[in-house]
Coordinates of C-alpha atoms in Angstrom, one line a residue:
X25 CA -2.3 -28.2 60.4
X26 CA -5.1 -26.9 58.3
X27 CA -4.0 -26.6 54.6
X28 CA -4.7 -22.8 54.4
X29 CA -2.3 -21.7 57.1
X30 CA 0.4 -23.7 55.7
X31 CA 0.0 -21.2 52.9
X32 CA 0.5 -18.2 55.1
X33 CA 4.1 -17.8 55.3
X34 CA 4.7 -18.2 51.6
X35 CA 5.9 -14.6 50.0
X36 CA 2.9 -13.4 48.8
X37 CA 3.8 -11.2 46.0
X38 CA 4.4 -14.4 44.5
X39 CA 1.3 -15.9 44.8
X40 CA -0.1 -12.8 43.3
X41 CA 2.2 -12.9 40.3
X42 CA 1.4 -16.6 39.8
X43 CA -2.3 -16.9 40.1
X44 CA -2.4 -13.8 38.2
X45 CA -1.2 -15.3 35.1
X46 CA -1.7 -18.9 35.6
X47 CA -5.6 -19.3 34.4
X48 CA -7.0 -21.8 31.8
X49 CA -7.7 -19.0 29.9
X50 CA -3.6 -18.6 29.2
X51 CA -3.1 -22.0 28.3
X52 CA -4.4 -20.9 25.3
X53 CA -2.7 -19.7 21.9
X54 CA -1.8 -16.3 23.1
X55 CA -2.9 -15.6 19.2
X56 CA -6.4 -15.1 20.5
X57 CA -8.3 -11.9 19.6
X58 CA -11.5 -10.6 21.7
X59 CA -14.8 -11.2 20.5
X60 CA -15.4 -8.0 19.6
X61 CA -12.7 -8.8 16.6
X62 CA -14.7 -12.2 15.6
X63 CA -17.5 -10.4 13.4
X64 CA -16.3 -10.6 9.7
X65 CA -12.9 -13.2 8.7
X66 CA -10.7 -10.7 6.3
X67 CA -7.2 -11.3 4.9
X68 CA -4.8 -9.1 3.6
X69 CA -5.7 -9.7 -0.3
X70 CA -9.4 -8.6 0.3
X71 CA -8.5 -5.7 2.3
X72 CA -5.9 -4.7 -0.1
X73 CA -8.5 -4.7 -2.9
X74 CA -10.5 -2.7 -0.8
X75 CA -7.7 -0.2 0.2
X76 CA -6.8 0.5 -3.9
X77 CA -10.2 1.2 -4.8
X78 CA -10.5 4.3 -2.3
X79 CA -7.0 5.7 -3.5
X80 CA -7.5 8.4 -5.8
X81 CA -5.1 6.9 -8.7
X82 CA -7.4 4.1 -8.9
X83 CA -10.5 6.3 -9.3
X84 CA -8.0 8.5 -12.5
X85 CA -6.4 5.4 -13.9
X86 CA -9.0 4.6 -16.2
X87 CA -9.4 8.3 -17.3
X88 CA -6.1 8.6 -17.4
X89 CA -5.9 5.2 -19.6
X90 CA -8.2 6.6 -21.9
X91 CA -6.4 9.8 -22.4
X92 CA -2.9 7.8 -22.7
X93 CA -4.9 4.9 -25.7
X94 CA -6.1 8.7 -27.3
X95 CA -2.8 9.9 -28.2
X96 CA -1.9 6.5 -29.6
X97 CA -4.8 6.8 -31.8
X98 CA -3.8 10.1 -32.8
X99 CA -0.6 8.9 -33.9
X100 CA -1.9 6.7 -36.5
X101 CA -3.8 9.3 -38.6
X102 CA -3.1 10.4 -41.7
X103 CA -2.4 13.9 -41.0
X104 CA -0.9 15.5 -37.7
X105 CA -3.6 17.6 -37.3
X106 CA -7.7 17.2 -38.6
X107 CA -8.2 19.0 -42.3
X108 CA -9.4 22.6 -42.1
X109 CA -12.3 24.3 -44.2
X110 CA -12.0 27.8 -45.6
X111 CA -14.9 29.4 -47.9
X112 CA -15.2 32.5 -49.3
X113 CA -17.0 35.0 -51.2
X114 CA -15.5 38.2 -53.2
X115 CA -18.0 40.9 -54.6
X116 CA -17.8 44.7 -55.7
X117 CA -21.8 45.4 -54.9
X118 CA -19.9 48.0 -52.0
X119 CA -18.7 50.4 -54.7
X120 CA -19.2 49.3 -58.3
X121 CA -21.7 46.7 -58.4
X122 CA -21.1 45.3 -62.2
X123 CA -22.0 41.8 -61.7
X124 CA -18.4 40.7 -60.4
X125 CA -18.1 37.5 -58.0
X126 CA -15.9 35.1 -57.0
X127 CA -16.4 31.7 -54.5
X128 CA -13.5 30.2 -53.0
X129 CA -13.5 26.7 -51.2
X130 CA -11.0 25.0 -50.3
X131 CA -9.2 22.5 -47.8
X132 CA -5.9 22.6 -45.8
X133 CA -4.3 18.9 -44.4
X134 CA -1.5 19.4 -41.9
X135 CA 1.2 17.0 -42.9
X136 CA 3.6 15.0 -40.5
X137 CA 7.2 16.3 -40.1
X138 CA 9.3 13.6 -41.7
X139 CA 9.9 11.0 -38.9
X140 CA 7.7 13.2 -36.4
X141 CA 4.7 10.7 -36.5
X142 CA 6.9 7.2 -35.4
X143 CA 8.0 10.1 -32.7
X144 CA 4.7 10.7 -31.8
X145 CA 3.7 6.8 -31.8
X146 CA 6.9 6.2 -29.5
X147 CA 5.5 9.2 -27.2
X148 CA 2.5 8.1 -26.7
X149 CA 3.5 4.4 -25.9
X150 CA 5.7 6.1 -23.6
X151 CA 3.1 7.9 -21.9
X152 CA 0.7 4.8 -21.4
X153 CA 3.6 2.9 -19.5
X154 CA 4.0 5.7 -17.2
X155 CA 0.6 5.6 -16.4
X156 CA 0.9 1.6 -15.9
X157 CA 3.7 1.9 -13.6
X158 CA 2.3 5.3 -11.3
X159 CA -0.1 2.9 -10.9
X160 CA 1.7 0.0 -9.6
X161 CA 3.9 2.6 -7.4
X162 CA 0.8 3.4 -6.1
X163 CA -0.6 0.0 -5.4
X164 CA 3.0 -0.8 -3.7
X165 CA 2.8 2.1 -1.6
X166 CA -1.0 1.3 -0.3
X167 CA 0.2 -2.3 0.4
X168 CA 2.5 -0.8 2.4
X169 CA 0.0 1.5 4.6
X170 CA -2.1 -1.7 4.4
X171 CA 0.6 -4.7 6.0
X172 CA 2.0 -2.0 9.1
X173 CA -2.0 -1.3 9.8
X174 CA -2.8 -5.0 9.4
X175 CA 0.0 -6.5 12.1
X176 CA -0.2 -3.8 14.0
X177 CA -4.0 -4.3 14.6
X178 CA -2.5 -8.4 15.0
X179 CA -0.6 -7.3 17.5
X180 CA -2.9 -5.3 19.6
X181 CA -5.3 -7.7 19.4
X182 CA -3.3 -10.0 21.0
X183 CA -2.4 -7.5 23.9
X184 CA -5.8 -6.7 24.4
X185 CA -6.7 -10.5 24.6
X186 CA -3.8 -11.0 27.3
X187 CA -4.7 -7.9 29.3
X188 CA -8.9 -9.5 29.5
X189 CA -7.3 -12.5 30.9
X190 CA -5.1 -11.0 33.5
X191 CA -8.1 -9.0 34.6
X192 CA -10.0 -12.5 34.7
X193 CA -7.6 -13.8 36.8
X194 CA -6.9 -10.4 39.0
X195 CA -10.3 -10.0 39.9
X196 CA -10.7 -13.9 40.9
X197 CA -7.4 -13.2 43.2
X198 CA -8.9 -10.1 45.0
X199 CA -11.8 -11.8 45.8
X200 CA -10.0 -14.5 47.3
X201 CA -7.7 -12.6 49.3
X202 CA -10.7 -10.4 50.5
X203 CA -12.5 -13.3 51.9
X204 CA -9.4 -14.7 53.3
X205 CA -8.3 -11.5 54.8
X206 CA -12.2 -11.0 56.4
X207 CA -11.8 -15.0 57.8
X208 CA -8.3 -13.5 59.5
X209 CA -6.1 -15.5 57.3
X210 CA -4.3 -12.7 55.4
X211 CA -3.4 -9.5 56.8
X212 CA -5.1 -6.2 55.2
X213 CA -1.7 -5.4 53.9
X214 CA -1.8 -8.5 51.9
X215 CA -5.4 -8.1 51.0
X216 CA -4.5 -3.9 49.8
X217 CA -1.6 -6.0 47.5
X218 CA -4.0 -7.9 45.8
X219 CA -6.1 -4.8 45.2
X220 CA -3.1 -3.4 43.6
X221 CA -2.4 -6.0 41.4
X222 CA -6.2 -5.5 40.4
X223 CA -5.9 -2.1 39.6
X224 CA -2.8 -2.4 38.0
X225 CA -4.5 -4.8 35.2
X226 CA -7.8 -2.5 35.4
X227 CA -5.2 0.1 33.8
X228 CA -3.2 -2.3 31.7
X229 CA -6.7 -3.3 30.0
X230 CA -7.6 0.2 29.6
X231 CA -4.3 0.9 27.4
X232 CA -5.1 -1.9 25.7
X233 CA -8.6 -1.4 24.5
X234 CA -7.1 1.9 23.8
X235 CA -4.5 0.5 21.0
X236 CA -6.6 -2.0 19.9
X237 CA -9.2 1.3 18.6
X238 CA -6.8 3.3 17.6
X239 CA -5.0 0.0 15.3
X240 CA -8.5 -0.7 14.4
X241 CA -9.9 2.6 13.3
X242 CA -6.3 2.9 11.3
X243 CA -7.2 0.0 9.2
X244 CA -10.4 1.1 8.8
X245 CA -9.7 4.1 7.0
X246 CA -7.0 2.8 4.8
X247 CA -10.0 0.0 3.8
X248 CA -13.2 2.0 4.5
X249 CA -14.9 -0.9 6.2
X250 CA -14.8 -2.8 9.5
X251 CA -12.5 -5.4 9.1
X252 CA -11.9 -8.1 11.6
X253 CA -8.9 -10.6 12.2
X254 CA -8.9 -13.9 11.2
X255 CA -8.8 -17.0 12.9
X256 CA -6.1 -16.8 16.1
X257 CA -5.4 -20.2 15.2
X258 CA -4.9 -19.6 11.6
X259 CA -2.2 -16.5 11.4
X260 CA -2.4 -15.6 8.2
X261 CA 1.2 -15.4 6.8
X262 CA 2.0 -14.2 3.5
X263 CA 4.1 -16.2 1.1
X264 CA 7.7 -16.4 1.9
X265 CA 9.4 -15.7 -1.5
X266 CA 11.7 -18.4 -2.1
X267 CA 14.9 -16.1 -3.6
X268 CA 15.2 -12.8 -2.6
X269 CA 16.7 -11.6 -6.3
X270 CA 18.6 -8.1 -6.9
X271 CA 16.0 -5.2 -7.5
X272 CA 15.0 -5.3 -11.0
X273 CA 13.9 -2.4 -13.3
X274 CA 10.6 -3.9 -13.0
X275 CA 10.3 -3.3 -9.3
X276 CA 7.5 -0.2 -9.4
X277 CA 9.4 2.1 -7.6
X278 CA 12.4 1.6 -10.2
X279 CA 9.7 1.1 -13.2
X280 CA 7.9 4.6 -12.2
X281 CA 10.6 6.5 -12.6
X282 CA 12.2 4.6 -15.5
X283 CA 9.2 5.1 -17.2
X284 CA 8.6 8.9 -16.0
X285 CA 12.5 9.3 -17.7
X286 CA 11.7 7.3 -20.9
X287 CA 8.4 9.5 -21.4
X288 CA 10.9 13.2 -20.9
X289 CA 13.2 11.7 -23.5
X290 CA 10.8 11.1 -26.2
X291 CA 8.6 14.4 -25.4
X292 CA 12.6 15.9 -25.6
X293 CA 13.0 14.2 -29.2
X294 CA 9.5 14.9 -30.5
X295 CA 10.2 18.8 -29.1
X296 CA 13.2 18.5 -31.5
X297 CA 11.8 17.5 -34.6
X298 CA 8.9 19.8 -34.0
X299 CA 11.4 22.8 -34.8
X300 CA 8.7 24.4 -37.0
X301 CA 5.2 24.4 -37.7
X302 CA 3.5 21.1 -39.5
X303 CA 3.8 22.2 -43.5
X304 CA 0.4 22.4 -44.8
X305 CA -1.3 20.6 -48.1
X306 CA -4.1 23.0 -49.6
X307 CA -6.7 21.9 -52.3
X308 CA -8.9 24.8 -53.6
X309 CA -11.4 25.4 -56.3
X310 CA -12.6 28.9 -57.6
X311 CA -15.8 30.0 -59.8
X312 CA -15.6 33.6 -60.7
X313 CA -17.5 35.8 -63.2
X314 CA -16.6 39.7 -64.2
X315 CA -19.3 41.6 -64.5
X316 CA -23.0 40.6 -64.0
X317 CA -24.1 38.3 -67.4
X318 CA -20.7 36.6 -67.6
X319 CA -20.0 33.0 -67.3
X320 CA -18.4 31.7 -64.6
X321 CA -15.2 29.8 -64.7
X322 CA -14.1 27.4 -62.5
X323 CA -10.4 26.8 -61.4
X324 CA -8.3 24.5 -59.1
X325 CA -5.7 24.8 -56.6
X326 CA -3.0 23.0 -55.1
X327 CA -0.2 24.4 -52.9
X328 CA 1.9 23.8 -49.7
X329 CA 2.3 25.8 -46.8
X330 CA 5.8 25.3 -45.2
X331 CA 6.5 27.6 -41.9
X332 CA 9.3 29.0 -41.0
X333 CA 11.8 27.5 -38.1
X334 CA 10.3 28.1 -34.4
X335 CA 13.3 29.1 -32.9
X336 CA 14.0 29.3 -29.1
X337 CA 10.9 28.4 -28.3
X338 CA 11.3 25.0 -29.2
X339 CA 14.6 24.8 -28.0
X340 CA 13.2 25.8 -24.9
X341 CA 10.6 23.0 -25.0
X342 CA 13.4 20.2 -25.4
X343 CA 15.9 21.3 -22.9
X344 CA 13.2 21.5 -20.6
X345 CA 11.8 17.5 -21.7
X346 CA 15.6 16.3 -21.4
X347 CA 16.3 18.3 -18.1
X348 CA 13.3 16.2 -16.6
X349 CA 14.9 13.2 -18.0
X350 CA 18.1 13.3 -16.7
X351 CA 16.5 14.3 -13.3
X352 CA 14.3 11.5 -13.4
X353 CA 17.4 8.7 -14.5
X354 CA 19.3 10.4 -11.8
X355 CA 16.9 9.7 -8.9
X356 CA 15.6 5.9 -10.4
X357 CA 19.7 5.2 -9.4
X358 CA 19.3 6.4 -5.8
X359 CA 16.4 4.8 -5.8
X360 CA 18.1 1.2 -6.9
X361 CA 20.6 1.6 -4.1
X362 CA 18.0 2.7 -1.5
X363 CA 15.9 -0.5 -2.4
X364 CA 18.9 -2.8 -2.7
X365 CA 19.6 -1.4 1.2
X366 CA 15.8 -2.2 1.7
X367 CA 15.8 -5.6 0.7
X368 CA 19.1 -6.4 2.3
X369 CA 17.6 -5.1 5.7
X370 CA 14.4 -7.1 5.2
X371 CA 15.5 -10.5 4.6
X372 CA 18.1 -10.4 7.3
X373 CA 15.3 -9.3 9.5
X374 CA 13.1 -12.0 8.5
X375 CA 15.8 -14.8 9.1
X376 CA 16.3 -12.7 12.8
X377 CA 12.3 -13.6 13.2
X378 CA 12.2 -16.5 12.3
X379 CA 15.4 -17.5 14.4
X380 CA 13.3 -16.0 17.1
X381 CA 10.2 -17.6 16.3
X382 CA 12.1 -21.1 16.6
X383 CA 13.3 -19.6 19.8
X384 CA 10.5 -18.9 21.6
X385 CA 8.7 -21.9 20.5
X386 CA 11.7 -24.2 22.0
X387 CA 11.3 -22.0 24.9
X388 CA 7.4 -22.6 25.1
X389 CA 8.0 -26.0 25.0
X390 CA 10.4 -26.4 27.6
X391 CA 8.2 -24.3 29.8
X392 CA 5.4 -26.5 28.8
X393 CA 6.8 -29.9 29.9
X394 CA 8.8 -28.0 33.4
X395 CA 5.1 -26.8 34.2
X396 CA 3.8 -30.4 34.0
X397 CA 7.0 -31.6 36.0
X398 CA 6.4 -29.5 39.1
X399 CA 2.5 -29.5 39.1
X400 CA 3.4 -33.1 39.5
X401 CA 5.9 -32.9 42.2
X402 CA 3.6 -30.0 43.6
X403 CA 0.7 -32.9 44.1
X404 CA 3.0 -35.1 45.6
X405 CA 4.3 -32.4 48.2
X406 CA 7.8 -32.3 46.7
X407 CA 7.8 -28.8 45.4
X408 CA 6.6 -25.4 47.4
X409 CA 4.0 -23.3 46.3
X410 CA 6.0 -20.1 45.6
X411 CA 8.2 -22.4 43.3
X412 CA 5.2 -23.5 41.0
X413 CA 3.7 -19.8 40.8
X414 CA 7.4 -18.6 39.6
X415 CA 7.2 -22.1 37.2
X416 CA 3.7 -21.0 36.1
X417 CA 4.7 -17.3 35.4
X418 CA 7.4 -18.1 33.4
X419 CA 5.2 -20.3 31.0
X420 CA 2.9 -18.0 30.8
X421 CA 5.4 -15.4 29.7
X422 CA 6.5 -17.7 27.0
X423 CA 3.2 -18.4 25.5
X424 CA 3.1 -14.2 25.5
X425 CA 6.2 -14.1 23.6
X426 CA 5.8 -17.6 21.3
X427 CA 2.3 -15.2 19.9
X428 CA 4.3 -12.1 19.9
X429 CA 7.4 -13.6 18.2
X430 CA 4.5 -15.4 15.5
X431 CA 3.5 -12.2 14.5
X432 CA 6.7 -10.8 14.0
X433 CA 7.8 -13.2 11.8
X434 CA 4.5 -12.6 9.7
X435 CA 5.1 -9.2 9.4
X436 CA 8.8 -9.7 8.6
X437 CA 7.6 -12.0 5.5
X438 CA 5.3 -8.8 4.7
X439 CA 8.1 -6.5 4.8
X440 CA 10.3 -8.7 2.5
X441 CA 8.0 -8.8 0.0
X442 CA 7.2 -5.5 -0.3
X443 CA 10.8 -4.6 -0.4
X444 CA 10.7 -6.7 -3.7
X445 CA 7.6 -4.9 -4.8
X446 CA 5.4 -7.6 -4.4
X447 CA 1.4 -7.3 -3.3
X448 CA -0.5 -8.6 -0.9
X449 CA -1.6 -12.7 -1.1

């Protein structure tokens, strides 16, 4: 019998399945991204630079900096506020007009409260570390945006490579069945199967290209630049922390609001001690004559200006600095707990990819060396054909899943870290 009719009777949605998946191109690392990906090698630390530099806190943090270093430098004056000038002149040429004068200059130096400029020192130290740690909370929340954008580009990358080779291999099997079918060796039902099976990958490709722009253009924004995956063969994982310690007060969710609670307090404090106006040192001196022909004498001044209390108003100032305070402590303790959940959550769900990793590589493997087997006993006639397609499909699903499962466990590592508040490496 002529070895192409002994292939008839074999079920032939099973051939289908089978030489659709089972193509050199699959025994590759499923890891593979499409050219189109290949231009420009990037990794997450570059793109995270990248990413902060277009957030609008990084384009403010040096203003804001500057502003935060000013009011430390005000603090270590001598006076709370600059010296004021006065000058002035005193005449009767507007009904009299005998000569008489007087010139008055003089100087006034606002004095510090007592205690009110260590207050003001603490404030403004206070002030700089909020800015620090917005900052970081910012940089921690565009890491964020960054690592989801980053796998999820991985992952359609690696969708969109699998869906180019099942076309490959969908288009090679129509054509064969079309020419078989036109010899009289398959019926047109079998021939309008294969069709199917073409247009079904035409379609899954299309959804794929789709995702793969859409994950693309994503990153693209958060970076503002075309950014193309690395090597397939070189997932990029970030460091795997070796502890996963308790959230700290220096975690920059925690620190932001810590420091957003210390900064209320002290403007509270410094609002309290501010209970009247800054007293005032005055230095004058004062040439007058009588009458026109008179000599003019010359005298000094020195007094101090102290204000009366300010009342409600800065009352009102405190209780509204120590109200933002306690609001502030209040939700930097939600906070802990929600992070404490976070981290718990991330690390067991890196251990649940990596178990699965391990998994599906076992599973690769053991596809791997049963393919080998039964092409073997294929070539020696022990084994039907339908058998090795079903053998062949099944490898080729676990080499999908070993790349799927290598991603996941990348991006599990990425969420554990930035559950601890750690960047991008």
């Amino acid at each position: 019998m002529h070895p192409i009719e002994r292939l008839r009777p074999m079920p032939l949605l099973c051939a289908l399945i089978g030489a659709l998946y089972f193509t050199p191109a699959v025994a590759q690392d499923a890891t593979a991204v499409p050219s189109t990906a290949q231009a420009r090698p990037s990794s997450l630390a570059t793109l995270f630079e990248a990413a902060w530099q277009r957030r609008p806190e990084a384009l403010s943090l040096g203003t804001r900096m500057s502003a935060a270093e000013a009011g430390r430098e005000a603090a270590r004056r001598w006076f709370a506020e600059p010296p004021a000038a006065e000058v002035s002149l005193r005449s009767d040429r507007l009904n009299r007009n005998d000569g008489a004068r007087e010139y008055e200059a003089g100087l006034a130096f606002p004095l510090w409260l007592p205690g009110e400029r260590a207050l003001v020192q603490r404030s403004a130290d206070a002030q700089l570390g909020a800015v620090s740690s917005r900052a970081r909370m910012a940089q921690l929340e565009t890491a964020g945006m960054l690592r989801e954008a980053w796998w999820e580009l991985q992952r359609a990358a690696v969708d969109l490579d699998l869906a180019e080779t099942r076309l490959d291999a969908a288009r090679a099997l129509h054509g064969d069945a079309t020419r078989r079918q036109r010899a009289g060796q398959l019926a047109l039902t079998d021939a309008n199967r294969a069709g199917g099976v073409l247009a079904d990958a035409q379609s899954e490709l299309a959804g794929a290209r789709s995702k793969f722009a859409r994950a693309r253009l994503a990153l693209q924004q958060l970076v503002g630049r075309d950014a193309a995956l690395p090597d397939a063969e070189q997932l990029h994982i970030e460091p795997l922390p070796e502890e996963a310690p308790a959230i700290g007060d220096s975690h920059p969710a925690l620190a932001a609001l810590l420091d957003e609670s210390a900064m209320s307090r002290s403007a509270a404090v410094l609002a309290s001690k501010r209970s009247r106006a800054n007293p005032e040192l005055t230095l004058g001196v004062t040439r007058e004559r009588g009458e026109a022909g008179a000599r003019f004498e010359q005298t000094l001044t020195v007094g101090i200006r102290i204000p009366f209390g300010g009342g409600a108003q800065h009352r009102s100032e405190a209780g509204m600095a120590m109200a933002e305070a306690i609001e502030h402590e209040e939700r930097a303790q939600l906070e802990r707990l929600r992070l404490e959940s976070d981290l718990l959550a991330a690390r067991e769900a890196q251990l649940a990819a990596e178990a699965r990793r391990e998994a599906t590589e076992r599973r690769a493997t053991l596809a791997e060396d049963t393919l080998r087997a039964i092409a073997k006993s294929f070539r020696l006639g022990e084994t039907s054909l339908p058998d090795r397609l079903l053998v062949e499909l099944e490898a080729s699903e676990a080499r999908r899943a070993l790349a799927h499962a290598r991603i996941d466990e990348a991006e599990a590592i990425s969420a554990l870290r930035q559950a601890l508040g750690l960047l991008p490496q």
